[in-house]
mmCIF file of C-alpha atoms in Angstrom:
data_model
loop_
_atom_site.group_PDB
_atom_site.id
_atom_site.type_symbol
_atom_site.label_atom_id
_atom_site.label_comp_id
_atom_site.label_asym_id
_atom_site.label_seq_id
_atom_site.Cartn_x
_atom_site.Cartn_y
_atom_site.Cartn_z
ATOM 1 C CA UNK A 9 -7.676 13.682 -6.766
ATOM 2 C CA UNK A 10 -5.273 14.740 -5.374
ATOM 3 C CA UNK A 11 -1.270 15.608 -6.734
ATOM 4 C CA UNK A 12 1.120 13.217 -5.899
ATOM 5 C CA UNK A 13 3.022 14.413 -2.503
ATOM 6 C CA UNK A 14 5.810 17.331 -4.676
ATOM 7 C CA UNK A 15 4.952 15.574 -7.973
ATOM 8 C CA UNK A 16 2.657 16.513 -10.872
ATOM 9 C CA UNK A 17 0.996 13.342 -10.807
ATOM 10 C CA UNK A 18 -2.674 13.815 -9.337
ATOM 11 C CA UNK A 19 -4.217 10.948 -7.445
ATOM 12 C CA UNK A 20 -6.911 9.169 -6.428
ATOM 13 C CA UNK A 21 -7.319 9.356 -2.427
ATOM 14 C CA UNK A 22 -7.257 5.953 -2.815
ATOM 15 C CA UNK A 23 -5.608 3.487 -4.782
ATOM 16 C CA UNK A 24 -5.577 -0.347 -5.528
ATOM 17 C CA UNK A 25 -3.084 -3.292 -4.258
ATOM 18 C CA UNK A 26 -2.213 -5.581 -6.040
ATOM 19 C CA UNK A 27 0.128 -8.224 -3.752
ATOM 20 C CA UNK A 28 -1.767 -11.333 -4.757
ATOM 21 C CA UNK A 29 -3.038 -11.202 -8.426
ATOM 22 C CA UNK A 30 -0.893 -13.155 -11.107
ATOM 23 C CA UNK A 31 -0.339 -17.006 -11.748
ATOM 24 C CA UNK A 32 2.811 -18.015 -10.425
ATOM 25 C CA UNK A 33 4.918 -21.238 -10.707
ATOM 26 C CA UNK A 34 7.368 -23.441 -8.585
ATOM 27 C CA UNK A 35 7.777 -21.410 -4.961
ATOM 28 C CA UNK A 36 6.483 -18.543 -6.187
ATOM 29 C CA UNK A 37 3.666 -20.470 -5.285
ATOM 30 C CA UNK A 38 4.602 -19.722 -1.212
ATOM 31 C CA UNK A 39 5.507 -16.485 -0.991
ATOM 32 C CA UNK A 40 4.045 -15.722 2.422
ATOM 33 C CA UNK A 41 1.202 -12.266 0.673
ATOM 34 C CA UNK A 42 -0.305 -15.830 -1.244
ATOM 35 C CA UNK A 43 0.092 -18.203 1.725
ATOM 36 C CA UNK A 44 -2.382 -15.614 3.982
ATOM 37 C CA UNK A 45 -4.567 -14.235 1.783
ATOM 38 C CA UNK A 46 -4.826 -16.682 -0.859
ATOM 39 C CA UNK A 47 -6.218 -15.478 -4.948
ATOM 40 C CA UNK A 48 -8.761 -14.699 -6.920
ATOM 41 C CA UNK A 49 -10.188 -17.726 -8.206
ATOM 42 C CA UNK A 50 -9.457 -16.493 -11.397
ATOM 43 C CA UNK A 51 -8.151 -13.798 -13.570
ATOM 44 C CA UNK A 52 -11.838 -12.825 -14.638
ATOM 45 C CA UNK A 53 -12.060 -11.336 -10.980
ATOM 46 C CA UNK A 54 -8.811 -9.780 -11.013
ATOM 47 C CA UNK A 55 -9.974 -7.725 -13.956
ATOM 48 C CA UNK A 56 -13.667 -7.351 -12.823
ATOM 49 C CA UNK A 57 -11.180 -5.436 -9.980
ATOM 50 C CA UNK A 58 -10.228 -3.453 -12.406
ATOM 51 C CA UNK A 59 -13.334 -2.417 -13.472
ATOM 52 C CA UNK A 60 -15.256 -1.463 -10.677
ATOM 53 C CA UNK A 61 -12.222 0.634 -9.432
ATOM 54 C CA UNK A 62 -12.002 2.233 -12.500
ATOM 55 C CA UNK A 63 -15.447 3.180 -12.688
ATOM 56 C CA UNK A 64 -15.362 4.228 -9.272
ATOM 57 C CA UNK A 65 -12.865 6.936 -10.052
ATOM 58 C CA UNK A 66 -9.451 4.074 -8.068
ATOM 59 C CA UNK A 67 -7.212 4.985 -10.818
ATOM 60 C CA UNK A 68 -3.474 4.011 -8.794
ATOM 61 C CA UNK A 69 -3.030 0.719 -8.796
ATOM 62 C CA UNK A 70 -0.072 -1.168 -6.731
ATOM 63 C CA UNK A 71 1.749 -4.101 -6.680
ATOM 64 C CA UNK A 72 5.816 -4.544 -6.794
ATOM 65 C CA UNK A 73 8.585 -7.817 -9.051
ATOM 66 C CA UNK A 74 8.416 -10.037 -5.941
ATOM 67 C CA UNK A 75 4.949 -9.949 -5.953
ATOM 68 C CA UNK A 76 3.961 -13.644 -7.342
ATOM 69 C CA UNK A 77 7.132 -14.570 -8.226
ATOM 70 C CA UNK A 78 6.534 -11.680 -10.987
ATOM 71 C CA UNK A 79 3.198 -12.333 -12.193
ATOM 72 C CA UNK A 80 1.807 -9.807 -9.942
ATOM 73 C CA UNK A 81 3.173 -7.562 -12.781
ATOM 74 C CA UNK A 82 2.549 -10.085 -15.002
ATOM 75 C CA UNK A 83 -0.779 -10.014 -14.344
ATOM 76 C CA UNK A 84 -0.940 -5.299 -13.972
ATOM 77 C CA UNK A 85 0.482 -5.472 -17.679
ATOM 78 C CA UNK A 86 -2.245 -7.570 -19.463
ATOM 79 C CA UNK A 87 -5.598 -6.104 -17.569
ATOM 80 C CA UNK A 88 -4.251 -1.776 -17.638
ATOM 81 C CA UNK A 89 -3.107 -2.290 -21.130
ATOM 82 C CA UNK A 90 -4.460 0.413 -23.161
ATOM 83 C CA UNK A 91 -6.277 1.832 -20.368
ATOM 84 C CA UNK A 92 -5.868 4.843 -17.811
ATOM 85 C CA UNK A 93 -4.389 4.143 -15.232
ATOM 86 C CA UNK A 94 -1.643 4.903 -12.421
ATOM 87 C CA UNK A 95 0.953 2.217 -12.340
ATOM 88 C CA UNK A 96 2.818 1.641 -9.227
ATOM 89 C CA UNK A 97 4.939 -1.263 -8.836
ATOM 90 C CA UNK A 98 8.850 -2.212 -6.400
ATOM 91 C CA UNK A 99 12.292 -2.835 -6.748
ATOM 92 C CA UNK A 100 13.887 -6.133 -6.466
ATOM 93 C CA UNK A 101 12.259 -8.957 -7.076
ATOM 94 C CA UNK A 102 14.349 -10.478 -4.810
ATOM 95 C CA UNK A 103 14.235 -10.180 -0.502
ATOM 96 C CA UNK A 104 17.667 -10.592 0.248
ATOM 97 C CA UNK A 105 21.379 -8.780 -1.266
ATOM 98 C CA UNK A 106 19.952 -5.917 -3.920
ATOM 99 C CA UNK A 107 22.831 -3.386 -4.733
ATOM 100 C CA UNK A 108 22.368 0.073 -6.239
ATOM 101 C CA UNK A 109 24.264 -0.659 -9.290
ATOM 102 C CA UNK A 110 21.050 -3.775 -9.998
ATOM 103 C CA UNK A 111 18.440 -1.421 -10.469
ATOM 104 C CA UNK A 112 18.934 -0.444 -14.346
ATOM 105 C CA UNK A 113 18.203 -4.539 -14.182
ATOM 106 C CA UNK A 114 15.834 -4.167 -11.935
ATOM 107 C CA UNK A 115 13.730 -1.387 -14.043
ATOM 108 C CA UNK A 116 13.996 -3.527 -17.099
ATOM 109 C CA UNK A 117 12.619 -6.436 -15.300
ATOM 110 C CA UNK A 118 9.510 -4.631 -13.913
ATOM 111 C CA UNK A 119 8.867 -2.543 -17.469
ATOM 112 C CA UNK A 120 8.526 -5.505 -19.158
ATOM 113 C CA UNK A 121 6.482 -7.484 -16.946
ATOM 114 C CA UNK A 122 4.664 -4.471 -17.139
ATOM 115 C CA UNK A 123 4.393 -4.202 -20.645
ATOM 116 C CA UNK A 124 4.583 -0.531 -19.990
ATOM 117 C CA UNK A 125 7.470 1.871 -21.931
ATOM 118 C CA UNK A 126 7.474 3.989 -17.716
ATOM 119 C CA UNK A 127 6.629 2.918 -14.500
ATOM 120 C CA UNK A 128 4.627 5.935 -12.947
ATOM 121 C CA UNK A 129 5.422 5.088 -9.540
ATOM 122 C CA UNK A 130 8.148 3.332 -8.925
ATOM 123 C CA UNK A 131 9.476 2.727 -5.469
ATOM 124 C CA UNK A 132 11.795 1.463 -4.272
ATOM 125 C CA UNK A 133 10.965 -1.333 -1.313
ATOM 126 C CA UNK A 134 12.723 -2.193 1.899
ATOM 127 C CA UNK A 135 16.038 -0.500 1.747
ATOM 128 C CA UNK A 136 18.844 -2.333 3.044
ATOM 129 C CA UNK A 137 22.520 -2.242 4.582
ATOM 130 C CA UNK A 138 23.970 -3.342 1.161
ATOM 131 C CA UNK A 139 22.277 -0.521 -1.044
ATOM 132 C CA UNK A 140 23.444 2.855 -1.021
ATOM 133 C CA UNK A 141 20.320 4.524 -1.111
ATOM 134 C CA UNK A 142 22.688 8.250 -2.606
ATOM 135 C CA UNK A 143 23.392 6.101 -5.273
ATOM 136 C CA UNK A 144 20.001 4.032 -5.602
ATOM 137 C CA UNK A 145 18.859 7.881 -6.883
ATOM 138 C CA UNK A 146 21.150 8.721 -8.521
ATOM 139 C CA UNK A 147 19.880 6.394 -11.238
ATOM 140 C CA UNK A 148 16.663 6.231 -10.652
ATOM 141 C CA UNK A 149 16.720 10.463 -10.805
ATOM 142 C CA UNK A 150 18.460 8.735 -14.297
ATOM 143 C CA UNK A 151 15.327 7.121 -15.146
ATOM 144 C CA UNK A 152 13.736 9.895 -14.241
ATOM 145 C CA UNK A 153 15.466 12.275 -16.898
ATOM 146 C CA UNK A 154 15.385 8.830 -19.635
ATOM 147 C CA UNK A 155 11.387 9.014 -19.268
ATOM 148 C CA UNK A 156 11.533 5.061 -17.529
ATOM 149 C CA UNK A 157 10.003 6.794 -14.515
ATOM 150 C CA UNK A 158 6.833 9.060 -13.693
ATOM 151 C CA UNK A 159 8.106 9.720 -9.909
ATOM 152 C CA UNK A 160 9.899 7.829 -7.019
ATOM 153 C CA UNK A 161 9.073 6.922 -4.332
ATOM 154 C CA UNK A 162 10.002 4.467 -1.508
ATOM 155 C CA UNK A 163 8.350 1.505 1.129
ATOM 156 C CA UNK A 164 9.039 1.476 4.539
ATOM 157 C CA UNK A 165 11.709 3.368 4.663
ATOM 158 C CA UNK A 166 12.564 5.228 8.029
ATOM 159 C CA UNK A 167 12.607 9.433 8.837
ATOM 160 C CA UNK A 168 15.896 9.453 8.748
ATOM 161 C CA UNK A 169 16.543 6.817 5.391
ATOM 162 C CA UNK A 170 13.737 8.851 3.973
ATOM 163 C CA UNK A 171 15.490 12.705 4.364
ATOM 164 C CA UNK A 172 18.834 11.064 2.933
ATOM 165 C CA UNK A 173 16.535 9.761 0.309
ATOM 166 C CA UNK A 174 15.714 13.256 -0.247
ATOM 167 C CA UNK A 175 18.590 15.288 -0.158
ATOM 168 C CA UNK A 176 20.189 12.848 -2.549
ATOM 169 C CA UNK A 177 17.432 12.925 -5.164
ATOM 170 C CA UNK A 178 16.792 17.228 -4.318
ATOM 171 C CA UNK A 179 20.100 17.547 -6.410
ATOM 172 C CA UNK A 180 19.471 17.036 -8.686
ATOM 173 C CA UNK A 181 15.831 18.681 -7.805
ATOM 174 C CA UNK A 182 13.496 15.656 -8.397
ATOM 175 C CA UNK A 183 10.999 15.627 -5.940
ATOM 176 C CA UNK A 184 10.711 12.315 -2.911
ATOM 177 C CA UNK A 185 7.070 11.285 -4.101
ATOM 178 C CA UNK A 186 5.936 9.165 -0.671
ATOM 179 C CA UNK A 187 6.499 6.208 1.537
ATOM 180 C CA UNK A 188 4.608 2.808 1.843
ATOM 181 C CA UNK A 189 4.432 1.880 5.006
ATOM 182 C CA UNK A 190 2.378 -0.097 7.035
ATOM 183 C CA UNK A 191 -0.720 2.034 8.803
ATOM 184 C CA UNK A 192 -4.307 1.446 9.706
ATOM 185 C CA UNK A 193 -5.915 2.295 13.047
ATOM 186 C CA UNK A 194 -4.632 -0.777 14.190
ATOM 187 C CA UNK A 195 -0.868 -0.129 13.522
ATOM 188 C CA UNK A 196 -0.183 3.616 13.890
ATOM 189 C CA UNK A 197 3.848 3.672 14.464
ATOM 190 C CA UNK A 198 4.093 5.912 11.535
ATOM 191 C CA UNK A 199 2.734 8.487 14.084
ATOM 192 C CA UNK A 200 5.548 7.538 16.956
ATOM 193 C CA UNK A 201 8.136 6.344 14.945
ATOM 194 C CA UNK A 202 8.806 10.354 12.592
ATOM 195 C CA UNK A 203 8.113 8.767 9.189
ATOM 196 C CA UNK A 204 4.106 10.171 9.156
ATOM 197 C CA UNK A 205 6.754 14.126 10.681
ATOM 198 C CA UNK A 206 9.019 13.563 8.218
ATOM 199 C CA UNK A 207 5.923 12.694 5.104
ATOM 200 C CA UNK A 208 3.719 15.862 6.219
ATOM 201 C CA UNK A 209 7.087 18.232 6.233
ATOM 202 C CA UNK A 210 8.635 17.218 3.273
ATOM 203 C CA UNK A 211 5.391 16.671 0.930
ATOM 204 C CA UNK A 212 5.813 13.253 0.289
ATOM 205 C CA UNK A 213 2.684 11.271 0.659
ATOM 206 C CA UNK A 214 2.315 7.851 2.901
ATOM 207 C CA UNK A 215 0.830 5.584 1.075
ATOM 208 C CA UNK A 216 -0.839 2.705 4.124
ATOM 209 C CA UNK A 217 -0.927 -0.572 2.580
ATOM 210 C CA UNK A 218 -2.280 -3.114 4.768
ATOM 211 C CA UNK A 219 -5.436 -0.748 6.220
ATOM 212 C CA UNK A 220 -7.602 -2.275 6.573
ATOM 213 C CA UNK A 221 -5.483 -4.166 9.384
ATOM 214 C CA UNK A 222 -5.266 -7.262 6.796
ATOM 215 C CA UNK A 223 -8.426 -8.118 6.836
ATOM 216 C CA UNK A 224 -9.551 -6.972 10.476
ATOM 217 C CA UNK A 225 -10.934 -4.107 10.788
ATOM 218 C CA UNK A 226 -13.198 -4.931 7.743
ATOM 219 C CA UNK A 227 -15.213 -6.285 10.464
ATOM 220 C CA UNK A 228 -15.331 -9.666 9.404
ATOM 221 C CA UNK A 229 -13.245 -11.929 12.537
ATOM 222 C CA UNK A 230 -15.544 -9.629 15.310
ATOM 223 C CA UNK A 231 -16.742 -12.733 17.533
ATOM 224 C CA UNK A 232 -15.680 -17.013 17.113
ATOM 225 C CA UNK A 233 -14.873 -15.588 13.524
ATOM 226 C CA UNK A 234 -10.775 -17.144 13.027
ATOM 227 C CA UNK A 235 -8.736 -16.197 9.754
ATOM 228 C CA UNK A 236 -7.470 -18.361 7.562
ATOM 229 C CA UNK A 237 -3.845 -19.221 6.013
ATOM 230 C CA UNK A 238 -0.684 -17.445 6.957
ATOM 231 C CA UNK A 239 -2.670 -14.716 8.867
ATOM 232 C CA UNK A 240 -4.461 -17.088 11.506
ATOM 233 C CA UNK A 241 -0.805 -17.335 13.251
ATOM 234 C CA UNK A 242 -0.587 -13.534 13.495
ATOM 235 C CA UNK A 243 -0.967 -11.627 17.174
ATOM 236 C CA UNK A 244 -3.350 -9.729 15.804
ATOM 237 C CA UNK A 245 -6.072 -12.992 15.478
ATOM 238 C CA UNK A 246 -5.614 -14.498 18.542
ATOM 239 C CA UNK A 247 -8.255 -14.919 20.237
ATOM 240 C CA UNK A 248 -6.652 -12.363 22.615
ATOM 241 C CA UNK A 249 -5.838 -10.410 19.429
ATOM 242 C CA UNK A 250 -9.426 -9.974 18.023
ATOM 243 C CA UNK A 251 -10.969 -9.390 21.917
ATOM 244 C CA UNK A 252 -8.683 -6.428 21.669
ATOM 245 C CA UNK A 253 -9.835 -5.284 18.740
ATOM 246 C CA UNK A 254 -13.832 -5.347 18.821
ATOM 247 C CA UNK A 255 -14.034 -2.126 20.639
ATOM 248 C CA UNK A 256 -11.909 -0.541 17.846
ATOM 249 C CA UNK A 257 -14.356 -2.455 15.174
ATOM 250 C CA UNK A 258 -17.802 -1.848 16.597
ATOM 251 C CA UNK A 259 -17.567 1.656 17.189
ATOM 252 C CA UNK A 260 -16.329 1.197 13.329
ATOM 253 C CA UNK A 261 -19.599 -0.450 12.855
ATOM 254 C CA UNK A 262 -21.557 2.082 14.669
ATOM 255 C CA UNK A 263 -19.647 5.140 12.987
ATOM 256 C CA UNK A 264 -21.172 3.958 9.605
ATOM 257 C CA UNK A 265 -24.610 2.979 11.311
ATOM 258 C CA UNK A 266 -24.279 6.521 10.782
ATOM 259 C CA UNK A 267 -23.090 7.589 7.447
ATOM 260 C CA UNK A 268 -25.054 4.232 5.186
ATOM 261 C CA UNK A 269 -21.042 2.844 4.673
ATOM 262 C CA UNK A 270 -19.610 0.243 6.408
ATOM 263 C CA UNK A 271 -16.841 -0.516 9.232
ATOM 264 C CA UNK A 272 -13.885 -0.944 6.486
ATOM 265 C CA UNK A 273 -14.807 1.501 4.937
ATOM 266 C CA UNK A 274 -14.823 3.652 7.923
ATOM 267 C CA UNK A 275 -11.991 3.043 8.710
ATOM 268 C CA UNK A 276 -10.341 3.422 5.271
ATOM 269 C CA UNK A 277 -11.655 7.208 5.063
ATOM 270 C CA UNK A 278 -10.270 7.362 8.678
ATOM 271 C CA UNK A 279 -7.215 7.504 6.533
ATOM 272 C CA UNK A 280 -8.273 9.098 3.927
ATOM 273 C CA UNK A 281 -9.806 12.542 6.279
ATOM 274 C CA UNK A 282 -5.529 12.756 6.992
ATOM 275 C CA UNK A 283 -3.604 14.103 3.267
ATOM 276 C CA UNK A 284 -0.980 13.434 3.612
ATOM 277 C CA UNK A 285 -2.479 9.800 3.285
ATOM 278 C CA UNK A 286 -3.409 7.391 0.400
ATOM 279 C CA UNK A 287 -4.092 4.439 1.590
ATOM 280 C CA UNK A 288 -4.299 0.887 -1.045
ATOM 281 C CA UNK A 289 -6.323 -2.067 -0.075
ATOM 282 C CA UNK A 290 -5.922 -4.897 -1.617
ATOM 283 C CA UNK A 291 -8.491 -6.411 -4.104
ATOM 284 C CA UNK A 292 -9.429 -9.925 -5.538
ATOM 285 C CA UNK A 293 -12.703 -8.836 -7.265
ATOM 286 C CA UNK A 294 -15.485 -7.495 -8.248
ATOM 287 C CA UNK A 295 -16.914 -7.053 -4.819
ATOM 288 C CA UNK A 296 -14.039 -6.419 -3.211
ATOM 289 C CA UNK A 297 -12.944 -3.470 -4.797
ATOM 290 C CA UNK A 298 -16.554 -1.676 -4.849
ATOM 291 C CA UNK A 299 -16.357 -1.982 -1.099
ATOM 292 C CA UNK A 300 -13.389 -0.308 -1.270
ATOM 293 C CA UNK A 301 -14.523 2.172 -2.911
ATOM 294 C CA UNK A 302 -16.972 2.268 -0.465
ATOM 295 C CA UNK A 303 -14.846 5.063 1.252
ATOM 296 C CA UNK A 304 -14.685 7.718 -1.569
ATOM 297 C CA UNK A 305 -17.215 10.669 -1.971
ATOM 298 C CA UNK A 306 -18.246 11.042 1.746
ATOM 299 C CA UNK A 307 -16.225 12.188 5.268
ATOM 300 C CA UNK A 308 -15.853 11.561 9.227
ATOM 301 C CA UNK A 309 -16.686 14.065 10.872
ATOM 302 C CA UNK A 310 -13.924 15.561 13.667
ATOM 303 C CA UNK A 311 -15.700 13.863 16.923
ATOM 304 C CA UNK A 312 -15.991 10.561 14.773
ATOM 305 C CA UNK A 313 -12.004 10.913 13.965
ATOM 306 C CA UNK A 314 -11.348 12.093 17.479
ATOM 307 C CA UNK A 315 -13.103 9.140 18.788
ATOM 308 C CA UNK A 316 -11.809 6.342 16.478
ATOM 309 C CA UNK A 317 -8.183 8.613 17.739
ATOM 310 C CA UNK A 318 -9.056 7.515 20.585
ATOM 311 C CA UNK A 319 -10.259 4.100 20.222
ATOM 312 C CA UNK A 320 -7.293 2.613 18.956
ATOM 313 C CA UNK A 321 -4.883 5.102 20.947
ATOM 314 C CA UNK A 322 -3.306 1.761 22.929
ATOM 315 C CA UNK A 323 -2.585 1.026 18.546
ATOM 316 C CA UNK A 324 -0.322 4.155 18.254
ATOM 317 C CA UNK A 325 3.663 2.908 19.437
#
């Protein structure tokens, strides 16, 4: 267990992403996450993902109001009712035009869909030109003081935006708990754009989404194996992208063989070895949740971490 940022909230070193959960209706069925990854075959499989995760001590589950048009929050709320979990969600429900004065409405919607009176970690999903960060942080601080939020997080914030949010919250004596950004062996930009450095400096947890590079680091898409859905159109999943990633995946396999672990478990462990970072791989079923949880309870040797750093240096840009 670790502490989330400089809050008093204890969290595991690994979370569970619930991006594709739920039963969306209408246009929500075309959400990019659903069309890229697909969803579970049934709610039973999602329930198994929860059970397997909790059994392994993975008690932080992350979702967002926009996932599946709100259906992911609904499903998560149903599955964790009465269970000892740390629920994290993100707002707003839409992608465009959010203003700080809409925050209270967004919070009410998330609380209702989740069926909770408090969200342990509530995160602003995307910064935008129409959103005043100081105003928004003030409103989120009000919600903390009202007992509706346990901790304040952000997502996809730059280093400068993190500093702005942190400074606004400091005036209320409330820490900025986390910044959720993309981070993996095949996407190391937080190391060079200042985000990881500011997380260390300010005591903010970096929550890593897409920690398996959308599945590429699992080793499933080596050779001629191709991804389905929207992923097949992304550069990493082209033949050239798969060939470029092959040395990293092969090294993950080699290291995994020494520890009795899979390539994906080693990739997650590389992130966990950094005390500032908390990866949240997604899982649609119990099998995937068990696989992810295998990243816990062991360590990489320093020379193995260094070897992975060198092998993935090209993605540090």
